[in-house]
């Protein structure tokens, strides 16, 4: 599978995304994963830890011994910062984790302000949209998204309310048995963000995100634990495919 | 290019009774041949869940060895493997359905009951249902050993199969009954080689599917078998595990009473295959 096998969705929109050509897929069901990473100026001192965390997650999820469902996982990675065009840069669209070369992940170049709401909207909108396409082609599909940030929003076009509407649409479709995601889990991760904890918790509630996880500091050890948490959460959500519901409650502590 | 896939699942009756699924299937495409094989174990036989699996793998082994479907070879392999693990004749009472493609010729074979269907790229369908009027299918072993038939069901010559053929015209969106005929062992028809003109794709000049189903397709609550064929072959995507995806999706809104299995080949003509490669 190569880059030529990727398709663009959403046109020229700021929330466009890419994904593998569905006709090339072979399995019966997939879990869609999005990891959105804050690359604003304030993460400069732990940018390497962020990159290493991402690489660890991908390597764990594609390891045959650690990830029995690895052939059913598709990952999209986005960076967000006002220094990026439209505030969001897609490192890669939805592709099988086993097809990702982690060495291709660039060194991060932090800078700019925080379009947190836009990144969350992009992440959730993309899993819903790509999930609907998969479901229309008979694939079973669920999703889990992680938005990793060290600060509150201060540069977005979208609002928590618009994100909430996305989630409500998913719930309505599930109840009405409209083809689409079987379940969606969204996890907001606040790293070294004690001073904006209240703001992030309010965002989580207003946008009706599933969970908020706070990580006290940005040490390499904490990022290693974050990688474990993310990998296990992905695995758990993948195992719930076909059950019609989300994975069991994730232990939110690191 | 030929793609293949298969699917099987337990029916409500066996699930409620704590019995295993007695249907099994397997499909394979390699550079030399493509084959889709199903087997349905007799529910009043012995350990026919094992029997159906041995039947499928004996058939595949025979195909690999001989390059075609030869009932005597399959029977010998079946009996040899059964003897190794102490199974008896009644454990091996299972139907056998095969779709086999080699050298641009597709043939279908059925020992027992079931449905064979073909769909072309316009969406038209041909479906042929084989049903034994006594309720007891003609099993492969009966071809060679009337004693087996006597022991398990009575003389094989008393068995009669009714074959009904239907056609679905996509543009008219309805099924049309073509004809019924009755076949019996007494008239010389034992296991069937269904080199049926309507099912052959000798030229392989159009994208088409050929699928074989166990008789579980006739035992879906409130669903006519032909409508089930239509749904099960209403593929939304046709790569990889295309049969499994469609069956899983379709069965979510159905209640299959009996175990059900399907194996299918998708025949992609060379010009479509080359076009896809050019566009990739």
Coordinates of C-alpha atoms in Angstrom, one line a residue, chain B residues 23-230:
Chain B
X23 CA -21.6 -25.9 8.3
X24 CA -18.2 -25.1 7.0
X25 CA -16.6 -23.5 4.0
X26 CA -13.2 -22.5 2.6
X27 CA -12.1 -20.6 -0.5
X28 CA -8.8 -20.1 -2.2
X29 CA -7.3 -18.5 -5.2
X30 CA -3.8 -19.0 -6.4
X31 CA -2.1 -18.7 -9.7
X32 CA -3.2 -22.1 -10.9
X33 CA -6.8 -22.5 -9.8
X34 CA -9.5 -21.0 -7.7
X35 CA -12.0 -22.9 -5.6
X36 CA -14.8 -22.2 -3.2
X37 CA -16.0 -25.2 -1.1
X38 CA -18.9 -25.6 1.3
X39 CA -20.2 -28.5 3.4
X40 CA -23.3 -28.9 5.6
X41 CA -23.2 -31.7 8.2
X42 CA -26.3 -33.8 8.6
X43 CA -28.0 -32.6 11.8
X44 CA -29.2 -36.1 12.7
X45 CA -25.9 -37.7 11.9
X46 CA -23.0 -38.1 14.3
X47 CA -20.2 -35.6 14.8
X48 CA -20.9 -33.9 11.5
X49 CA -19.4 -30.6 12.5
X50 CA -16.1 -32.5 12.2
X51 CA -17.4 -34.3 9.2
X52 CA -18.1 -31.2 7.3
X53 CA -14.7 -29.8 8.0
X54 CA -13.0 -33.0 6.9
X55 CA -15.2 -33.0 3.8
X56 CA -14.0 -29.5 2.8
X57 CA -10.3 -30.2 3.4
X58 CA -10.5 -33.6 1.7
X59 CA -12.0 -31.9 -1.3
X60 CA -9.3 -29.2 -1.3
X61 CA -6.5 -31.7 -0.9
X62 CA -7.9 -33.7 -3.8
X63 CA -8.2 -30.7 -6.0
X64 CA -4.6 -29.7 -5.3
X65 CA -3.4 -33.2 -6.0
X66 CA -5.5 -33.9 -9.1
X67 CA -6.2 -30.5 -10.5
X68 CA -10.0 -31.1 -10.5
X69 CA -12.9 -32.4 -8.5
X70 CA -12.9 -36.2 -8.4
X71 CA -15.4 -37.7 -6.0
X72 CA -13.6 -41.0 -5.5
X73 CA -10.4 -39.3 -4.5
X74 CA -12.3 -37.0 -2.1
X75 CA -14.0 -40.0 -0.5
X76 CA -10.8 -41.9 0.0
X77 CA -9.1 -38.9 1.6
X78 CA -12.2 -38.3 3.8
X79 CA -12.2 -41.9 5.0
X80 CA -8.5 -41.9 5.6
X81 CA -8.6 -38.8 7.8
X82 CA -11.7 -40.0 9.6
X83 CA -10.1 -43.4 10.4
X84 CA -7.1 -41.6 11.9
X85 CA -9.3 -40.0 14.6
X86 CA -11.9 -42.7 15.0
X87 CA -14.9 -41.2 13.2
X88 CA -17.6 -43.4 11.8
X89 CA -19.6 -43.2 8.6
X90 CA -22.5 -41.3 10.2
X91 CA -20.0 -38.6 11.3
X92 CA -19.2 -38.0 7.7
X93 CA -22.7 -37.4 6.4
X94 CA -22.2 -34.0 5.0
X95 CA -23.0 -32.3 1.8
X96 CA -20.3 -31.0 -0.5
X97 CA -20.5 -28.1 -2.8
X98 CA -17.6 -26.9 -5.0
X99 CA -17.1 -24.1 -7.4
X100 CA -13.8 -24.7 -9.2
X101 CA -12.1 -22.5 -11.8
X102 CA -9.2 -23.6 -13.9
X103 CA -7.9 -22.6 -17.3
X104 CA -10.8 -20.1 -17.8
X105 CA -13.5 -22.6 -17.2
X106 CA -15.7 -22.6 -14.1
X107 CA -17.6 -25.6 -13.0
X108 CA -19.8 -26.3 -10.0
X109 CA -20.4 -29.6 -8.2
X110 CA -22.9 -30.4 -5.6
X111 CA -23.3 -33.6 -3.6
X112 CA -26.4 -33.0 -1.5
X113 CA -28.6 -29.9 -1.3
X114 CA -28.0 -26.2 -1.5
X115 CA -28.2 -23.2 -3.8
X116 CA -25.8 -22.1 -6.6
X117 CA -26.1 -18.6 -7.9
X118 CA -24.4 -16.4 -10.4
X119 CA -24.5 -12.7 -10.7
X120 CA -23.3 -10.7 -13.7
X121 CA -22.0 -7.1 -13.7
X122 CA -25.5 -5.8 -14.6
X123 CA -26.9 -7.2 -11.4
X124 CA -28.8 -10.0 -13.0
X125 CA -28.9 -13.2 -11.1
X126 CA -29.4 -16.9 -11.8
X127 CA -30.2 -19.0 -8.8
X128 CA -30.6 -22.8 -8.8
X129 CA -31.9 -24.6 -5.7
X130 CA -31.3 -28.3 -5.2
X131 CA -33.6 -29.9 -2.6
X132 CA -34.0 -33.6 -1.9
X133 CA -37.7 -34.4 -1.7
X134 CA -37.3 -37.0 1.0
X135 CA -35.6 -34.4 3.2
X136 CA -32.4 -36.5 3.2
X137 CA -29.8 -35.3 0.8
X138 CA -27.7 -37.6 -1.3
X139 CA -24.3 -37.7 0.4
X140 CA -21.0 -38.3 -1.3
X141 CA -20.5 -41.7 0.3
X142 CA -23.7 -43.0 -1.3
X143 CA -22.0 -42.8 -4.6
X144 CA -19.8 -45.7 -3.7
X145 CA -21.4 -47.6 -1.0
X146 CA -25.1 -48.4 -1.0
X147 CA -24.6 -50.1 2.4
X148 CA -23.9 -46.7 3.8
X149 CA -27.0 -45.3 2.3
X150 CA -28.9 -48.3 3.7
X151 CA -27.5 -47.9 7.1
X152 CA -28.2 -44.2 7.4
X153 CA -31.2 -43.5 5.3
X154 CA -32.4 -46.3 3.1
X155 CA -31.5 -47.1 -0.5
X156 CA -29.9 -44.3 -2.4
X157 CA -32.0 -45.2 -5.4
X158 CA -35.1 -43.9 -3.6
X159 CA -33.6 -40.4 -3.3
X160 CA -35.0 -37.8 -5.5
X161 CA -33.7 -34.3 -6.0
X162 CA -35.8 -31.4 -7.2
X163 CA -34.0 -28.6 -9.0
X164 CA -35.7 -25.3 -9.5
X165 CA -34.2 -22.5 -11.4
X166 CA -35.0 -18.8 -11.1
X167 CA -33.7 -15.7 -12.8
X168 CA -33.6 -12.2 -11.4
X169 CA -33.7 -9.4 -14.0
X170 CA -32.2 -6.3 -12.4
X171 CA -33.9 -3.9 -14.7
X172 CA -37.3 -5.3 -13.8
X173 CA -36.3 -5.9 -10.2
X174 CA -38.1 -9.2 -9.9
X175 CA -37.5 -13.0 -9.9
X176 CA -38.8 -15.1 -12.7
X177 CA -39.3 -18.8 -12.4
X178 CA -37.6 -20.7 -15.2
X179 CA -38.3 -24.4 -14.6
X180 CA -38.2 -27.3 -12.2
X181 CA -36.9 -30.8 -12.9
X182 CA -36.5 -33.8 -10.8
X183 CA -33.4 -35.9 -10.7
X184 CA -32.8 -39.2 -9.0
X185 CA -30.1 -41.6 -8.3
X186 CA -32.1 -44.3 -10.1
X187 CA -31.8 -42.3 -13.3
X188 CA -28.1 -42.3 -13.0
X189 CA -27.6 -38.9 -11.4
X190 CA -25.5 -39.3 -8.3
X191 CA -23.3 -36.5 -7.3
X192 CA -23.7 -33.7 -9.8
X193 CA -21.3 -32.0 -12.0
X194 CA -23.1 -28.9 -12.7
X195 CA -21.4 -27.9 -15.9
X196 CA -24.4 -25.8 -16.4
X197 CA -24.3 -23.4 -19.4
X198 CA -25.8 -20.6 -17.4
X199 CA -23.1 -20.9 -14.7
X200 CA -20.1 -21.3 -16.9
X201 CA -17.9 -18.3 -17.6
X202 CA -15.7 -19.8 -20.2
X203 CA -14.8 -16.4 -21.8
X204 CA -14.7 -14.6 -18.5
X205 CA -15.5 -11.4 -20.3
X206 CA -17.5 -9.8 -17.6
X207 CA -17.1 -9.1 -13.9
X208 CA -19.2 -11.8 -12.2
X209 CA -19.8 -13.7 -9.1
X210 CA -20.6 -17.4 -8.6
X211 CA -21.7 -18.4 -5.1
X212 CA -22.7 -21.6 -3.5
X213 CA -24.8 -21.8 -0.3
X214 CA -25.9 -24.5 2.0
X215 CA -29.6 -25.2 2.5
X216 CA -29.5 -22.9 5.5
X217 CA -30.3 -20.2 3.1
X218 CA -33.8 -21.7 2.8
X219 CA -34.3 -21.6 6.6
X220 CA -34.1 -17.9 7.4
X221 CA -37.1 -16.7 9.3
X222 CA -39.6 -14.9 7.1
X223 CA -37.1 -14.6 4.3
X224 CA -37.6 -16.4 1.0
X225 CA -34.4 -18.1 -0.2
X226 CA -34.3 -16.1 -3.4
X227 CA -34.5 -12.8 -1.5
X228 CA -31.7 -14.1 0.7
X229 CA -29.6 -14.9 -2.4
X230 CA -30.2 -11.3 -3.6

